[in-house]
Amino acid sequence: MKKIHFTDRYLLNPRHPVTVFVIGAGGTGSQVITNLARMSMALQALGHPGLHVTVFDPDTVSQTNIGRQLFSETELGLNKAVSLVTRINRFFGYAWTAEPQCFPTRNFSDNSTANIIITCTDNIRSRLTLWKFLKKVRKENFSDHSVPIYWMDFGNSQTKGQVIIGTVREKVLQPSSQEYIPMPKMNVITEEVDYAKIKEKESGPSCSLAEALEKQDLFINSTLAHIGCDILWRMFKEGKTLYRGAYVNLDTLKMTAIPV
């Protein structure tokens, strides 16, 4: 029998829009946020309260970002999180929020988290800091808008990348099944990768779009964003997933699914 993860039942029928933190509004984050806006609209059409998203990013839009990321000339100099959220709120009529700062914030507390946390940053230190906090709340036995349940992480090089979703909680209650093997736990990225063995390099800002494309090609971010958001969409729509992520190689046009 195949392994499967059934979505935390609280998120399938909550009393409020499911809260989502997106950390990083650059190449991948700008695509993910746009996908989440469409997903929220689709969920509402199915009778679900939808999503409430908060975006964190301290950076401003530069000329380098135009073209590879979802920003325009009119947004040059504006904060990325504020620019994206303002645009989406006007387009869809939402009241999502933007935080022009890093996450975790200086005033980080147990009450300042969300049900789903999505990291779209290349910063290893921020992932480790986040995980240091999330481990403390793994044993929470209640659910509300501020309790983290899932963590989805995106990462990529120029033409390759991966997306992985894991359970912040040690166990997500699973129903019995005659067809599958229900898995109450999925590893998060920091349980998959030994970051202590990875030396982080500071790449610095790119001076042009051409230089930026040497670091991350044009469609690697959007490809990963669509795959990750499709996993989330199915977890909401079908209440289950057979896959907790995928590896993508645009050089060979190959995608390898990561089973639960």
PDB file of C-alpha atoms in Angstrom:
ATOM      1  CA  MET A   1       0.000   0.000   0.000  1.00  0.00           C
ATOM      2  CA  LYS A   2       1.133   3.564  -0.716  1.00  0.00           C
ATOM      3  CA  LYS A   3       1.912   6.018   2.051  1.00  0.00           C
ATOM      4  CA  ILE A   4      -0.343   9.051   2.267  1.00  0.00           C
ATOM      5  CA  HIS A   5      -0.733  12.134   4.422  1.00  0.00           C
ATOM      6  CA  PHE A   6      -4.221  13.365   5.250  1.00  0.00           C
ATOM      7  CA  THR A   7      -4.414  17.139   5.712  1.00  0.00           C
ATOM      8  CA  ASP A   8      -4.843  18.388   9.268  1.00  0.00           C
ATOM      9  CA  ARG A   9      -8.624  18.415   9.524  1.00  0.00           C
ATOM     10  CA  TYR A  10      -8.663  21.819  11.246  1.00  0.00           C
ATOM     11  CA  LEU A  11      -7.465  23.457   8.018  1.00  0.00           C
ATOM     12  CA  LEU A  12     -10.178  21.840   5.933  1.00  0.00           C
ATOM     13  CA  ASN A  13     -13.044  23.459   7.813  1.00  0.00           C
ATOM     14  CA  PRO A  14     -11.653  26.335   9.918  1.00  0.00           C
ATOM     15  CA  ARG A  15     -13.600  29.159  11.501  1.00  0.00           C
ATOM     16  CA  HIS A  16     -11.347  31.703   9.816  1.00  0.00           C
ATOM     17  CA  PRO A  17      -9.264  32.086   6.654  1.00  0.00           C
ATOM     18  CA  VAL A  18      -6.221  29.844   7.014  1.00  0.00           C
ATOM     19  CA  THR A  19      -3.255  32.030   7.935  1.00  0.00           C
ATOM     20  CA  VAL A  20      -0.149  31.835   5.763  1.00  0.00           C
ATOM     21  CA  PHE A  21       3.246  33.510   6.174  1.00  0.00           C
ATOM     22  CA  VAL A  22       5.331  33.873   3.013  1.00  0.00           C
ATOM     23  CA  ILE A  23       8.942  34.734   3.852  1.00  0.00           C
ATOM     24  CA  GLY A  24      10.651  36.262   0.846  1.00  0.00           C
ATOM     25  CA  ALA A  25       8.954  38.082  -2.044  1.00  0.00           C
ATOM     26  CA  GLY A  26      11.641  37.713  -4.700  1.00  0.00           C
ATOM     27  CA  GLY A  27      11.933  35.287  -7.623  1.00  0.00           C
ATOM     28  CA  THR A  28       9.975  32.420  -6.061  1.00  0.00           C
ATOM     29  CA  GLY A  29       8.033  34.375  -3.453  1.00  0.00           C
ATOM     30  CA  SER A  30       6.468  36.775  -5.956  1.00  0.00           C
ATOM     31  CA  GLN A  31       5.188  33.787  -7.941  1.00  0.00           C
ATOM     32  CA  VAL A  32       3.987  31.886  -4.856  1.00  0.00           C
ATOM     33  CA  ILE A  33       2.053  34.883  -3.533  1.00  0.00           C
ATOM     34  CA  THR A  34       0.247  35.312  -6.847  1.00  0.00           C
ATOM     35  CA  ASN A  35      -0.623  31.605  -6.904  1.00  0.00           C
ATOM     36  CA  LEU A  36      -1.933  31.799  -3.326  1.00  0.00           C
ATOM     37  CA  ALA A  37      -4.220  34.672  -4.334  1.00  0.00           C
ATOM     38  CA  ARG A  38      -5.762  32.530  -7.058  1.00  0.00           C
ATOM     39  CA  MET A  39      -5.953  29.552  -4.685  1.00  0.00           C
ATOM     40  CA  SER A  40      -7.795  31.587  -2.046  1.00  0.00           C
ATOM     41  CA  MET A  41     -10.372  32.669  -4.605  1.00  0.00           C
ATOM     42  CA  ALA A  42     -10.854  29.051  -5.735  1.00  0.00           C
ATOM     43  CA  LEU A  43     -11.196  27.813  -2.143  1.00  0.00           C
ATOM     44  CA  GLN A  44     -13.873  30.408  -1.427  1.00  0.00           C
ATOM     45  CA  ALA A  45     -15.781  29.220  -4.489  1.00  0.00           C
ATOM     46  CA  LEU A  46     -15.776  25.755  -2.881  1.00  0.00           C
ATOM     47  CA  GLY A  47     -17.181  27.067   0.412  1.00  0.00           C
ATOM     48  CA  HIS A  48     -13.866  27.331   2.290  1.00  0.00           C
ATOM     49  CA  PRO A  49     -12.979  30.624   4.095  1.00  0.00           C
ATOM     50  CA  GLY A  50      -9.856  30.909   1.929  1.00  0.00           C
ATOM     51  CA  LEU A  51      -6.452  32.240   2.958  1.00  0.00           C
ATOM     52  CA  HIS A  52      -5.095  35.264   4.772  1.00  0.00           C
ATOM     53  CA  VAL A  53      -1.491  35.835   3.724  1.00  0.00           C
ATOM     54  CA  THR A  54       1.214  37.952   5.340  1.00  0.00           C
ATOM     55  CA  VAL A  55       4.344  38.594   3.293  1.00  0.00           C
ATOM     56  CA  PHE A  56       7.759  39.380   4.823  1.00  0.00           C
ATOM     57  CA  ASP A  57      10.623  40.942   2.852  1.00  0.00           C
ATOM     58  CA  PRO A  58      12.933  43.861   3.722  1.00  0.00           C
ATOM     59  CA  ASP A  59      14.184  44.401   0.128  1.00  0.00           C
ATOM     60  CA  THR A  60      13.120  47.010  -2.392  1.00  0.00           C
ATOM     61  CA  VAL A  61      12.417  46.502  -6.084  1.00  0.00           C
ATOM     62  CA  SER A  62      15.481  47.194  -8.269  1.00  0.00           C
ATOM     63  CA  GLN A  63      16.011  47.294 -12.028  1.00  0.00           C
ATOM     64  CA  THR A  64      17.530  43.795 -11.779  1.00  0.00           C
ATOM     65  CA  ASN A  65      14.211  42.407 -10.593  1.00  0.00           C
ATOM     66  CA  ILE A  66      12.189  43.591 -13.587  1.00  0.00           C
ATOM     67  CA  GLY A  67      11.507  40.665 -15.891  1.00  0.00           C
ATOM     68  CA  ARG A  68      12.670  37.723 -13.775  1.00  0.00           C
ATOM     69  CA  GLN A  69      10.493  38.631 -10.807  1.00  0.00           C
ATOM     70  CA  LEU A  70       6.880  39.865 -10.957  1.00  0.00           C
ATOM     71  CA  PHE A  71       7.612  43.573 -10.650  1.00  0.00           C
ATOM     72  CA  SER A  72       7.235  46.503 -13.042  1.00  0.00           C
ATOM     73  CA  GLU A  73       9.065  49.754 -13.708  1.00  0.00           C
ATOM     74  CA  THR A  74       6.431  51.670 -11.726  1.00  0.00           C
ATOM     75  CA  GLU A  75       7.373  49.674  -8.598  1.00  0.00           C
ATOM     76  CA  LEU A  76      11.080  50.552  -8.619  1.00  0.00           C
ATOM     77  CA  GLY A  77      12.216  51.620  -5.162  1.00  0.00           C
ATOM     78  CA  LEU A  78       9.140  50.248  -3.406  1.00  0.00           C
ATOM     79  CA  ASN A  79       9.364  47.511  -0.799  1.00  0.00           C
ATOM     80  CA  LYS A  80       8.739  44.131  -2.454  1.00  0.00           C
ATOM     81  CA  ALA A  81       6.273  42.808   0.132  1.00  0.00           C
ATOM     82  CA  VAL A  82       4.262  46.033   0.206  1.00  0.00           C
ATOM     83  CA  SER A  83       4.244  46.304  -3.581  1.00  0.00           C
ATOM     84  CA  LEU A  84       3.010  42.740  -4.154  1.00  0.00           C
ATOM     85  CA  VAL A  85       0.394  42.721  -1.411  1.00  0.00           C
ATOM     86  CA  THR A  86      -0.976  46.124  -2.431  1.00  0.00           C
ATOM     87  CA  ARG A  87      -1.358  44.942  -6.013  1.00  0.00           C
ATOM     88  CA  ILE A  88      -3.080  41.686  -4.988  1.00  0.00           C
ATOM     89  CA  ASN A  89      -5.410  43.396  -2.539  1.00  0.00           C
ATOM     90  CA  ARG A  90      -6.542  45.814  -5.242  1.00  0.00           C
ATOM     91  CA  PHE A  91      -6.974  43.056  -7.842  1.00  0.00           C
ATOM     92  CA  PHE A  92      -8.778  40.469  -5.679  1.00  0.00           C
ATOM     93  CA  GLY A  93     -10.308  42.693  -2.997  1.00  0.00           C
ATOM     94  CA  TYR A  94      -8.355  41.027  -0.180  1.00  0.00           C
ATOM     95  CA  ALA A  95      -7.011  42.528   3.041  1.00  0.00           C
ATOM     96  CA  TRP A  96      -3.695  40.680   3.119  1.00  0.00           C
ATOM     97  CA  THR A  97      -0.797  42.250   4.984  1.00  0.00           C
ATOM     98  CA  ALA A  98       2.819  43.095   4.199  1.00  0.00           C
ATOM     99  CA  GLU A  99       5.735  43.316   6.602  1.00  0.00           C
ATOM    100  CA  PRO A 100       8.745  45.190   5.129  1.00  0.00           C
ATOM    101  CA  GLN A 101      11.165  43.322   7.355  1.00  0.00           C
ATOM    102  CA  CYS A 102      12.816  39.942   7.868  1.00  0.00           C
ATOM    103  CA  PHE A 103      11.118  37.060   9.621  1.00  0.00           C
ATOM    104  CA  PRO A 104      11.453  36.147  12.460  1.00  0.00           C
ATOM    105  CA  THR A 105      10.915  39.743  13.488  1.00  0.00           C
ATOM    106  CA  ARG A 106      12.459  41.469  16.457  1.00  0.00           C
ATOM    107  CA  ASN A 107       9.159  41.167  18.333  1.00  0.00           C
ATOM    108  CA  PHE A 108       8.815  37.487  17.432  1.00  0.00           C
ATOM    109  CA  SER A 109       6.565  35.639  19.870  1.00  0.00           C
ATOM    110  CA  ASP A 110       4.446  32.523  20.126  1.00  0.00           C
ATOM    111  CA  ASN A 111       1.447  34.526  18.906  1.00  0.00           C
ATOM    112  CA  SER A 112       3.127  35.852  15.773  1.00  0.00           C
ATOM    113  CA  THR A 113       3.016  32.765  13.566  1.00  0.00           C
ATOM    114  CA  ALA A 114       0.614  31.276  11.039  1.00  0.00           C
ATOM    115  CA  ASN A 115      -0.948  27.901  10.203  1.00  0.00           C
ATOM    116  CA  ILE A 116       1.251  27.486   7.125  1.00  0.00           C
ATOM    117  CA  ILE A 117       4.726  28.983   6.788  1.00  0.00           C
ATOM    118  CA  ILE A 118       6.308  29.198   3.338  1.00  0.00           C
ATOM    119  CA  THR A 119       9.996  30.086   2.998  1.00  0.00           C
ATOM    120  CA  CYS A 120      11.194  31.440  -0.349  1.00  0.00           C
ATOM    121  CA  THR A 121      14.656  32.553   0.665  1.00  0.00           C
ATOM    122  CA  ASP A 122      18.190  31.341   0.048  1.00  0.00           C
ATOM    123  CA  ASN A 123      19.198  32.378   3.551  1.00  0.00           C
ATOM    124  CA  ILE A 124      20.194  29.311   5.585  1.00  0.00           C
ATOM    125  CA  ARG A 125      20.445  31.235   8.826  1.00  0.00           C
ATOM    126  CA  SER A 126      16.804  32.354   8.654  1.00  0.00           C
ATOM    127  CA  ARG A 127      15.672  28.745   8.167  1.00  0.00           C
ATOM    128  CA  LEU A 128      17.643  27.572  11.187  1.00  0.00           C
ATOM    129  CA  THR A 129      16.326  30.442  13.311  1.00  0.00           C
ATOM    130  CA  LEU A 130      12.777  29.637  12.246  1.00  0.00           C
ATOM    131  CA  TRP A 131      13.216  25.947  12.986  1.00  0.00           C
ATOM    132  CA  LYS A 132      14.652  26.750  16.412  1.00  0.00           C
ATOM    133  CA  PHE A 133      11.358  28.404  17.260  1.00  0.00           C
ATOM    134  CA  LEU A 134       9.036  25.953  15.506  1.00  0.00           C
ATOM    135  CA  LYS A 135      10.474  23.015  17.442  1.00  0.00           C
ATOM    136  CA  LYS A 136       9.185  24.632  20.617  1.00  0.00           C
ATOM    137  CA  VAL A 137       5.576  24.554  19.420  1.00  0.00           C
ATOM    138  CA  ARG A 138       5.531  21.039  17.955  1.00  0.00           C
ATOM    139  CA  LYS A 139       3.558  19.655  20.854  1.00  0.00           C
ATOM    140  CA  GLU A 140       0.765  22.252  20.787  1.00  0.00           C
ATOM    141  CA  ASN A 141      -2.483  20.316  21.195  1.00  0.00           C
ATOM    142  CA  PHE A 142      -4.877  23.051  20.091  1.00  0.00           C
ATOM    143  CA  SER A 143      -5.510  24.842  16.809  1.00  0.00           C
ATOM    144  CA  ASP A 144      -6.206  28.470  16.061  1.00  0.00           C
ATOM    145  CA  HIS A 145      -5.049  31.087  13.562  1.00  0.00           C
ATOM    146  CA  SER A 146      -1.592  31.406  15.150  1.00  0.00           C
ATOM    147  CA  VAL A 147      -0.609  27.745  15.505  1.00  0.00           C
ATOM    148  CA  PRO A 148       1.882  26.563  12.827  1.00  0.00           C
ATOM    149  CA  ILE A 149       0.973  23.178  11.350  1.00  0.00           C
ATOM    150  CA  TYR A 150       2.891  22.950   8.048  1.00  0.00           C
ATOM    151  CA  TRP A 151       6.160  24.406   6.706  1.00  0.00           C
ATOM    152  CA  MET A 152       6.794  24.494   2.952  1.00  0.00           C
ATOM    153  CA  ASP A 153      10.296  25.426   1.761  1.00  0.00           C
ATOM    154  CA  PHE A 154      11.523  26.388  -1.708  1.00  0.00           C
ATOM    155  CA  GLY A 155      15.164  26.379  -2.788  1.00  0.00           C
ATOM    156  CA  ASN A 156      16.931  26.491  -6.121  1.00  0.00           C
ATOM    157  CA  SER A 157      20.164  27.042  -8.042  1.00  0.00           C
ATOM    158  CA  GLN A 158      20.273  28.354 -11.617  1.00  0.00           C
ATOM    159  CA  THR A 159      18.283  25.550 -13.279  1.00  0.00           C
ATOM    160  CA  LYS A 160      17.555  23.074 -10.484  1.00  0.00           C
ATOM    161  CA  GLY A 161      15.549  23.251  -7.302  1.00  0.00           C
ATOM    162  CA  GLN A 162      13.242  21.587  -4.851  1.00  0.00           C
ATOM    163  CA  VAL A 163      10.132  22.202  -2.826  1.00  0.00           C
ATOM    164  CA  ILE A 164       9.333  20.276   0.364  1.00  0.00           C
ATOM    165  CA  ILE A 165       6.400  20.505   2.746  1.00  0.00           C
ATOM    166  CA  GLY A 166       6.606  19.025   6.248  1.00  0.00           C
ATOM    167  CA  THR A 167       4.612  18.906   9.435  1.00  0.00           C
ATOM    168  CA  VAL A 168       5.612  21.304  12.185  1.00  0.00           C
ATOM    169  CA  ARG A 169       3.652  19.148  14.593  1.00  0.00           C
ATOM    170  CA  GLU A 170       5.191  15.863  15.608  1.00  0.00           C
ATOM    171  CA  LYS A 171       1.959  14.149  14.593  1.00  0.00           C
ATOM    172  CA  VAL A 172      -1.057  15.237  12.571  1.00  0.00           C
ATOM    173  CA  LEU A 173      -4.041  13.069  13.457  1.00  0.00           C
ATOM    174  CA  GLN A 174      -4.769  10.644  10.622  1.00  0.00           C
ATOM    175  CA  PRO A 175      -7.936   8.679   9.867  1.00  0.00           C
ATOM    176  CA  SER A 176      -7.733   4.925   9.396  1.00  0.00           C
ATOM    177  CA  SER A 177      -7.544   3.681   5.823  1.00  0.00           C
ATOM    178  CA  GLN A 178      -7.967   0.315   4.117  1.00  0.00           C
ATOM    179  CA  GLU A 179      -6.318   1.642   0.938  1.00  0.00           C
ATOM    180  CA  TYR A 180      -3.272   3.621   2.156  1.00  0.00           C
ATOM    181  CA  ILE A 181      -0.774   3.818   5.010  1.00  0.00           C
ATOM    182  CA  PRO A 182      -1.557   7.172   6.697  1.00  0.00           C
ATOM    183  CA  MET A 183       1.589   9.088   7.743  1.00  0.00           C
ATOM    184  CA  PRO A 184       1.106  11.512  10.663  1.00  0.00           C
ATOM    185  CA  LYS A 185       4.521  13.146  10.165  1.00  0.00           C
ATOM    186  CA  MET A 186       6.419  14.528   7.162  1.00  0.00           C
ATOM    187  CA  ASN A 187       9.966  15.852   7.582  1.00  0.00           C
ATOM    188  CA  VAL A 188      10.521  19.595   7.186  1.00  0.00           C
ATOM    189  CA  ILE A 189      13.516  20.906   5.236  1.00  0.00           C
ATOM    190  CA  THR A 190      15.772  21.249   8.284  1.00  0.00           C
ATOM    191  CA  GLU A 191      15.207  17.557   9.057  1.00  0.00           C
ATOM    192  CA  GLU A 192      16.120  16.637   5.484  1.00  0.00           C
ATOM    193  CA  VAL A 193      19.249  18.774   5.036  1.00  0.00           C
ATOM    194  CA  ASP A 194      22.233  18.954   7.383  1.00  0.00           C
ATOM    195  CA  TYR A 195      22.837  22.697   7.106  1.00  0.00           C
ATOM    196  CA  ALA A 196      25.821  22.455   9.473  1.00  0.00           C
ATOM    197  CA  LYS A 197      27.781  20.924   6.558  1.00  0.00           C
ATOM    198  CA  ILE A 198      26.808  23.640   4.098  1.00  0.00           C
ATOM    199  CA  LYS A 199      28.901  26.802   3.870  1.00  0.00           C
ATOM    200  CA  GLU A 200      26.654  29.705   2.950  1.00  0.00           C
ATOM    201  CA  LYS A 201      28.039  32.073   0.325  1.00  0.00           C
ATOM    202  CA  GLU A 202      27.065  35.696   0.002  1.00  0.00           C
ATOM    203  CA  SER A 203      26.246  36.182  -3.678  1.00  0.00           C
ATOM    204  CA  GLY A 204      25.589  39.909  -3.397  1.00  0.00           C
ATOM    205  CA  PRO A 205      23.218  41.919  -5.569  1.00  0.00           C
ATOM    206  CA  SER A 206      23.198  41.492  -9.330  1.00  0.00           C
ATOM    207  CA  CYS A 207      23.983  44.561 -11.422  1.00  0.00           C
ATOM    208  CA  SER A 208      21.735  43.595 -14.338  1.00  0.00           C
ATOM    209  CA  LEU A 209      18.997  41.224 -15.389  1.00  0.00           C
ATOM    210  CA  ALA A 210      21.540  39.351 -17.549  1.00  0.00           C
ATOM    211  CA  GLU A 211      23.784  38.835 -14.513  1.00  0.00           C
ATOM    212  CA  ALA A 212      20.809  37.744 -12.403  1.00  0.00           C
ATOM    213  CA  LEU A 213      19.894  35.128 -15.021  1.00  0.00           C
ATOM    214  CA  GLU A 214      23.369  33.610 -14.634  1.00  0.00           C
ATOM    215  CA  LYS A 215      22.437  32.838 -11.025  1.00  0.00           C
ATOM    216  CA  GLN A 216      18.778  31.823 -11.470  1.00  0.00           C
ATOM    217  CA  ASP A 217      17.316  31.128 -14.886  1.00  0.00           C
ATOM    218  CA  LEU A 218      14.074  32.668 -16.058  1.00  0.00           C
ATOM    219  CA  PHE A 219      11.556  29.914 -15.281  1.00  0.00           C
ATOM    220  CA  ILE A 220      13.063  27.878 -12.410  1.00  0.00           C
ATOM    221  CA  ASN A 221      11.286  29.977  -9.761  1.00  0.00           C
ATOM    222  CA  SER A 222       7.859  29.931 -11.395  1.00  0.00           C
ATOM    223  CA  THR A 223       8.109  26.188 -12.135  1.00  0.00           C
ATOM    224  CA  LEU A 224       8.822  25.394  -8.479  1.00  0.00           C
ATOM    225  CA  ALA A 225       6.138  27.839  -7.314  1.00  0.00           C
ATOM    226  CA  HIS A 226       3.488  26.110  -9.417  1.00  0.00           C
ATOM    227  CA  ILE A 227       4.479  22.633  -8.198  1.00  0.00           C
ATOM    228  CA  GLY A 228       4.527  23.644  -4.534  1.00  0.00           C
ATOM    229  CA  CYS A 229       1.230  25.482  -4.733  1.00  0.00           C
ATOM    230  CA  ASP A 230      -0.352  22.540  -6.557  1.00  0.00           C
ATOM    231  CA  ILE A 231       0.598  20.281  -3.629  1.00  0.00           C
ATOM    232  CA  LEU A 232      -1.022  22.767  -1.243  1.00  0.00           C
ATOM    233  CA  TRP A 233      -4.087  23.093  -3.456  1.00  0.00           C
ATOM    234  CA  ARG A 234      -4.625  19.328  -3.483  1.00  0.00           C
ATOM    235  CA  MET A 235      -4.145  19.143   0.284  1.00  0.00           C
ATOM    236  CA  PHE A 236      -7.020  21.606   0.644  1.00  0.00           C
ATOM    237  CA  LYS A 237      -9.237  20.378  -2.206  1.00  0.00           C
ATOM    238  CA  GLU A 238      -8.764  16.610  -1.752  1.00  0.00           C
ATOM    239  CA  GLY A 239      -7.758  16.598   1.924  1.00  0.00           C
ATOM    240  CA  LYS A 240      -4.711  14.426   1.292  1.00  0.00           C
ATOM    241  CA  THR A 241      -1.438  14.131  -0.586  1.00  0.00           C
ATOM    242  CA  LEU A 242       0.712  11.266  -1.803  1.00  0.00           C
ATOM    243  CA  TYR A 243       3.686  13.615  -2.279  1.00  0.00           C
ATOM    244  CA  ARG A 244       5.500  15.995   0.042  1.00  0.00           C
ATOM    245  CA  GLY A 245       7.554  17.714  -2.601  1.00  0.00           C
ATOM    246  CA  ALA A 246       9.570  17.427  -5.774  1.00  0.00           C
ATOM    247  CA  TYR A 247      12.997  17.940  -7.316  1.00  0.00           C
ATOM    248  CA  VAL A 248      13.094  19.816 -10.616  1.00  0.00           C
ATOM    249  CA  ASN A 249      15.854  19.909 -13.247  1.00  0.00           C
ATOM    250  CA  LEU A 250      15.104  22.266 -16.128  1.00  0.00           C
ATOM    251  CA  ASP A 251      18.253  21.148 -18.003  1.00  0.00           C
ATOM    252  CA  THR A 252      16.762  17.672 -18.474  1.00  0.00           C
ATOM    253  CA  LEU A 253      13.106  18.719 -18.102  1.00  0.00           C
ATOM    254  CA  LYS A 254      12.864  16.085 -15.377  1.00  0.00           C
ATOM    255  CA  MET A 255      10.775  16.312 -12.226  1.00  0.00           C
ATOM    256  CA  THR A 256      11.165  13.728  -9.476  1.00  0.00           C
ATOM    257  CA  ALA A 257       8.329  13.556  -6.997  1.00  0.00           C
ATOM    258  CA  ILE A 258       9.109  13.057  -3.301  1.00  0.00           C
ATOM    259  CA  PRO A 259       6.578  10.572  -1.910  1.00  0.00           C
ATOM    260  CA  VAL A 260       5.173  10.905   1.599  1.00  0.00           C
TER     261      VAL A 260
END
